[in-house]
Amino acid sequence: MSAFNEVKVFVRIRPTAQFAHELIEYSPDEQTVNVRLSKKSKTAVLNNQMSSWCFRLSGVLHNLSQEEFYQQVAHSVVLGALEGYNGTVMCFGQTGAGKTFTMTGASESYKQRGIIPRAIQDVFHEIDTRVDYSFSVHLSFLEIYNETLVDLLASVKGGQTKHCGTLSVVEEPEGAVSVKGLSLHPVHSEEEALNLLFEGEMNKIIGAHALNKNSSRSHCIFTIHIESRSHARSNAAYVTSKLNLVDLAGSERLSKTGSEGQVQRETLYINRSLSFLEQAILALADRRREHVPFRQSKLTHALKDSLGGNCNTVLVANIFGEAAQIEETLSTLRFAARMKCVRTEPAVNKHIDPALQVQRLQKEIQILKQELFLHNTLADRAGVMYEDLSEAQVALIKSEVQRYLAGTLDELRIESVQQIQAVFAEFKKAFQEQEQRLKEQTSQKRVVVEHTPSTSDAKKPVKEVVGLPASSHQQSVTLGRGKGKKVKESSRKNGHGSTGPGKHLTMTQSETEIVLPPSVDESKESANDEVKMSDIPPSKMEAFEVYKSEGGSELNRILKKNKSVLKERLTQVNNLTGNINSIKWDIDHMKTELQLYKEQRQGKSTSAVGEPVLDAAEVNLLMKLREAKDQYRQHYTELLSTKAEVQYCRHLVDQCRMRLFTDFESWYNESFVLPDEVLSIFKDGGPIRPGLVPLDNDLALRAPHGPASRRNSMGSDTNKPKPLATVTPIRR
């Protein structure tokens, strides 16, 4: 890829039966759009002068399928993201022009999938083929509604959030931007990614007006974060990238949409943010401008690195083909032409893993040492070693330095850099010890402390004393239970090496520290701290496994049985759906053949009553068509019944799961958690073990989630978790 790339701009015209060929014309090379607009004067006299504009873009795509459109527009950007290049695909245009259809597609048809589902499929397909690399993929879904940032996947569990609180756009040191507080969700398959996409789409805000019944009332940014690492251990570098798929809200004219109230307020915010986006594009297109107003709106700030930074950017301009919308079409094409003048600088986002880099450098050092050893051997210097010095070698160097300083050794033998460093370290240590001795000799003071063994004096604090420098008989004494401080005692040995009553204790001032014996409460605390690990209650995960095999075994069995029934019904639904699609295809094929027979019979002989004469093949085909329709109705009725059973089985599974969790909480609290009053009663008698308090003695000893609260929670459906809606495409 080149250092500078122009933003690729494609125009997609919404299919219509009333295409204005006299106003909109695209060239055969599919890169130029010509627009002619007839202007009328304000006076009564008509001014029939034609004003025309010519827009040359990267491509004009008309009457293309979703697959063909994706291959031409977004496929290369997705592959670049897997190589480490940031990518952005953005849809812009008037409301109702087909931006959401282009980006997301139609939910009722698998073939009508948009850019986002196809990009997800491409990413995981490429990951499966690139076996020499390991990939990690995370998803985020951001909505900008009325200049407010909203996390569309905030309700989904398992997300990773660096910062909590209100979402805000922040700039990173490298110039990139990120949204602080936006959750990142790891995904490992196409199905997981599609489930997150469907969950976010359900949380989007939509509205209705005269031009669009399902108009997006916010800007949405679906981001795929990709990290790629090579399996080669010697390679410490890895690449990261993010793929932004942006569905902008459509520009609207209140005179045409007829919006009022809340929808009108949303329209004002949308048009203002799109106006700020156009101002930023104008500034980026003008290379003489030094300042680009990215901070004017949340949209331009969030897309800062996508518009003019390190990114492969593609803009899709969705326009109408009708003459009634020619002014909005012209405005969209002008924006697209300005966007094409913007230049980006895509580059691979390389990073270095510090741990792998250290390992690589250590291996390189080892290789260099071996080469140096070989060179020394050839140069007849085989005794030189470049490994770290052993303890014996360090002790030998220390002895030689001391002899050198004492004058008994004339010279030091040096053979390697490690020896030089060790010798200088010993010299430094010797000089520091000499300076310390000089300081202690100049600041000597002696203070004598009378030592008496009386009980009254034992409670008095020890006075600070100053004495002689530490002698060779110095020893360190530590009192207390780990909380006391050290007292360094310096004494000259007499008969038995101890000081009796009336003897003197001498200590240096720099080594005097106060030590208090531990109190009685500390002794008790230390005794209670010696609780065996077996007395600590198990974690909830371990206890849950025990509960499922003991007290909750029956509930767990019922839950597993309900899950198996649900899985069986889902399989039956998939089989019925495939059969219905196959029968429907056969019905359409037979209808086409019957239509051909009908066209062939025109002008041929008829019966006495005027009815057409049918041959045997056509009669046989009619009978097959009738049987196929009967099978279709039968399978469709069975499918509806099976879907109802699936919903009921899901309800039973959720109910059993909630009952199992609630009963486990009660069992765990009753078995391992005791109130503070009971803990205070048994505190002095040793550690409390599960089961010391009978479960049926007193209701006050029960945990907050007891049977009573369980009945209340089971009696209401408000606390029941809602399962995520998953959509499985139907393939033929």
mmCIF file of C-alpha atoms in Angstrom, residues 325-443:
data_model
loop_
_atom_site.group_PDB
_atom_site.id
_atom_site.type_symbol
_atom_site.label_atom_id
_atom_site.label_comp_id
_atom_site.label_asym_id
_atom_site.label_seq_id
_atom_site.Cartn_x
_atom_site.Cartn_y
_atom_site.Cartn_z
ATOM 1 C CA GLN A 325 -35.367 14.098 -4.335
ATOM 2 C CA ILE A 326 -32.934 15.638 -6.824
ATOM 3 C CA GLU A 327 -31.846 18.464 -4.506
ATOM 4 C CA GLU A 328 -30.898 16.057 -1.682
ATOM 5 C CA THR A 329 -29.149 13.810 -4.228
ATOM 6 C CA LEU A 330 -27.092 16.752 -5.452
ATOM 7 C CA SER A 331 -26.142 17.680 -1.862
ATOM 8 C CA THR A 332 -25.011 14.090 -1.161
ATOM 9 C CA LEU A 333 -22.905 13.967 -4.331
ATOM 10 C CA ARG A 334 -21.225 17.258 -3.415
ATOM 11 C CA PHE A 335 -20.263 15.822 -0.030
ATOM 12 C CA ALA A 336 -18.943 12.680 -1.736
ATOM 13 C CA ALA A 337 -16.797 14.751 -4.123
ATOM 14 C CA ARG A 338 -15.279 16.650 -1.187
ATOM 15 C CA MET A 339 -14.625 13.422 0.669
ATOM 16 C CA LYS A 340 -12.697 12.065 -2.314
ATOM 17 C CA CYS A 341 -10.172 14.902 -1.943
ATOM 18 C CA VAL A 342 -9.230 13.745 1.577
ATOM 19 C CA ARG A 343 -5.966 11.784 1.847
ATOM 20 C CA THR A 344 -5.094 9.241 4.529
ATOM 21 C CA GLU A 345 -1.817 7.617 5.596
ATOM 22 C CA PRO A 346 -2.510 3.931 6.280
ATOM 23 C CA ALA A 347 0.271 2.040 8.025
ATOM 24 C CA VAL A 348 0.583 -1.279 9.811
ATOM 25 C CA ASN A 349 0.074 -0.978 13.581
ATOM 26 C CA LYS A 350 3.101 -2.911 14.827
ATOM 27 C CA HIS A 351 3.807 -3.506 18.511
ATOM 28 C CA ILE A 352 6.531 -5.287 20.428
ATOM 29 C CA ASP A 353 5.739 -7.785 23.174
ATOM 30 C CA PRO A 354 8.222 -6.967 26.003
ATOM 31 C CA ALA A 355 8.374 -10.535 27.352
ATOM 32 C CA LEU A 356 9.059 -12.081 23.942
ATOM 33 C CA GLN A 357 11.534 -9.313 23.145
ATOM 34 C CA VAL A 358 13.514 -10.127 26.306
ATOM 35 C CA GLN A 359 13.591 -13.805 25.368
ATOM 36 C CA ARG A 360 14.751 -12.988 21.852
ATOM 37 C CA LEU A 361 17.531 -10.715 23.124
ATOM 38 C CA GLN A 362 18.676 -13.317 25.635
ATOM 39 C CA LYS A 363 18.937 -15.887 22.882
ATOM 40 C CA GLU A 364 20.855 -13.421 20.734
ATOM 41 C CA ILE A 365 23.271 -12.710 23.595
ATOM 42 C CA GLN A 366 23.884 -16.429 24.018
ATOM 43 C CA ILE A 367 24.681 -16.809 20.320
ATOM 44 C CA LEU A 368 27.062 -13.843 20.430
ATOM 45 C CA LYS A 369 28.828 -15.314 23.453
ATOM 46 C CA GLN A 370 29.351 -18.576 21.606
ATOM 47 C CA GLU A 371 30.755 -16.765 18.575
ATOM 48 C CA LEU A 372 33.089 -14.712 20.778
ATOM 49 C CA PHE A 373 34.294 -17.857 22.559
ATOM 50 C CA LEU A 374 35.048 -19.440 19.183
ATOM 51 C CA HIS A 375 36.969 -16.307 18.126
ATOM 52 C CA ASN A 376 39.028 -16.333 21.337
ATOM 53 C CA THR A 377 39.824 -20.009 20.844
ATOM 54 C CA LEU A 378 41.137 -19.335 17.357
ATOM 55 C CA ALA A 379 43.172 -16.404 18.738
ATOM 56 C CA ASP A 380 44.734 -18.641 21.423
ATOM 57 C CA ARG A 381 42.755 -17.025 24.251
ATOM 58 C CA ALA A 382 40.704 -20.026 25.281
ATOM 59 C CA GLY A 383 40.835 -19.161 28.999
ATOM 60 C CA VAL A 384 38.646 -16.077 28.633
ATOM 61 C CA MET A 385 35.075 -16.659 29.844
ATOM 62 C CA TYR A 386 32.056 -14.431 29.265
ATOM 63 C CA GLU A 387 29.579 -16.162 31.511
ATOM 64 C CA ASP A 388 28.423 -14.718 34.842
ATOM 65 C CA LEU A 389 30.990 -15.113 37.640
ATOM 66 C CA SER A 390 30.452 -17.927 40.113
ATOM 67 C CA GLU A 391 30.518 -17.473 43.887
ATOM 68 C CA ALA A 392 34.039 -18.926 44.068
ATOM 69 C CA GLN A 393 35.311 -16.465 41.446
ATOM 70 C CA VAL A 394 33.691 -13.523 43.257
ATOM 71 C CA ALA A 395 35.283 -14.625 46.551
ATOM 72 C CA LEU A 396 38.691 -14.907 44.867
ATOM 73 C CA ILE A 397 38.384 -11.376 43.418
ATOM 74 C CA LYS A 398 37.366 -10.035 46.847
ATOM 75 C CA SER A 399 40.415 -11.660 48.450
ATOM 76 C CA GLU A 400 42.769 -10.278 45.807
ATOM 77 C CA VAL A 401 41.348 -6.739 46.215
ATOM 78 C CA GLN A 402 41.848 -6.879 49.994
ATOM 79 C CA ARG A 403 45.435 -8.101 49.519
ATOM 80 C CA TYR A 404 46.043 -5.359 46.974
ATOM 81 C CA LEU A 405 44.773 -2.697 49.377
ATOM 82 C CA ALA A 406 46.833 -4.211 52.208
ATOM 83 C CA GLY A 407 49.980 -4.066 50.039
ATOM 84 C CA THR A 408 50.641 -7.811 49.866
ATOM 85 C CA LEU A 409 49.678 -8.083 46.167
ATOM 86 C CA ASP A 410 51.399 -6.063 43.482
ATOM 87 C CA GLU A 411 48.875 -6.345 40.637
ATOM 88 C CA LEU A 412 45.382 -7.638 39.836
ATOM 89 C CA ARG A 413 44.870 -10.077 36.988
ATOM 90 C CA ILE A 414 41.987 -9.040 34.657
ATOM 91 C CA GLU A 415 40.707 -11.289 31.851
ATOM 92 C CA SER A 416 37.088 -10.257 31.175
ATOM 93 C CA VAL A 417 34.618 -7.393 31.515
ATOM 94 C CA GLN A 418 32.819 -9.215 34.333
ATOM 95 C CA GLN A 419 36.055 -9.244 36.354
ATOM 96 C CA ILE A 420 36.533 -5.505 35.816
ATOM 97 C CA GLN A 421 33.011 -4.817 37.087
ATOM 98 C CA ALA A 422 33.522 -7.087 40.111
ATOM 99 C CA VAL A 423 36.876 -5.446 41.001
ATOM 100 C CA PHE A 424 35.431 -1.934 40.844
ATOM 101 C CA ALA A 425 32.471 -3.059 42.964
ATOM 102 C CA GLU A 426 34.868 -4.344 45.652
ATOM 103 C CA PHE A 427 36.875 -1.112 45.554
ATOM 104 C CA LYS A 428 33.691 0.903 46.012
ATOM 105 C CA LYS A 429 32.559 -1.246 48.916
ATOM 106 C CA ALA A 430 35.956 -0.935 50.637
ATOM 107 C CA PHE A 431 35.969 2.858 50.316
ATOM 108 C CA GLN A 432 32.404 3.090 51.691
ATOM 109 C CA GLU A 433 33.324 0.953 54.709
ATOM 110 C CA GLN A 434 36.383 3.117 55.388
ATOM 111 C CA GLU A 435 34.294 6.309 55.261
ATOM 112 C CA GLN A 436 31.720 4.791 57.598
ATOM 113 C CA ARG A 437 34.399 3.866 60.156
ATOM 114 C CA LEU A 438 35.811 7.379 60.051
ATOM 115 C CA LYS A 439 32.377 8.886 60.682
ATOM 116 C CA GLU A 440 31.707 6.558 63.604
ATOM 117 C CA GLN A 441 35.104 7.315 65.216
ATOM 118 C CA THR A 442 34.555 11.087 65.034
ATOM 119 C CA SER A 443 31.012 10.954 66.469
#
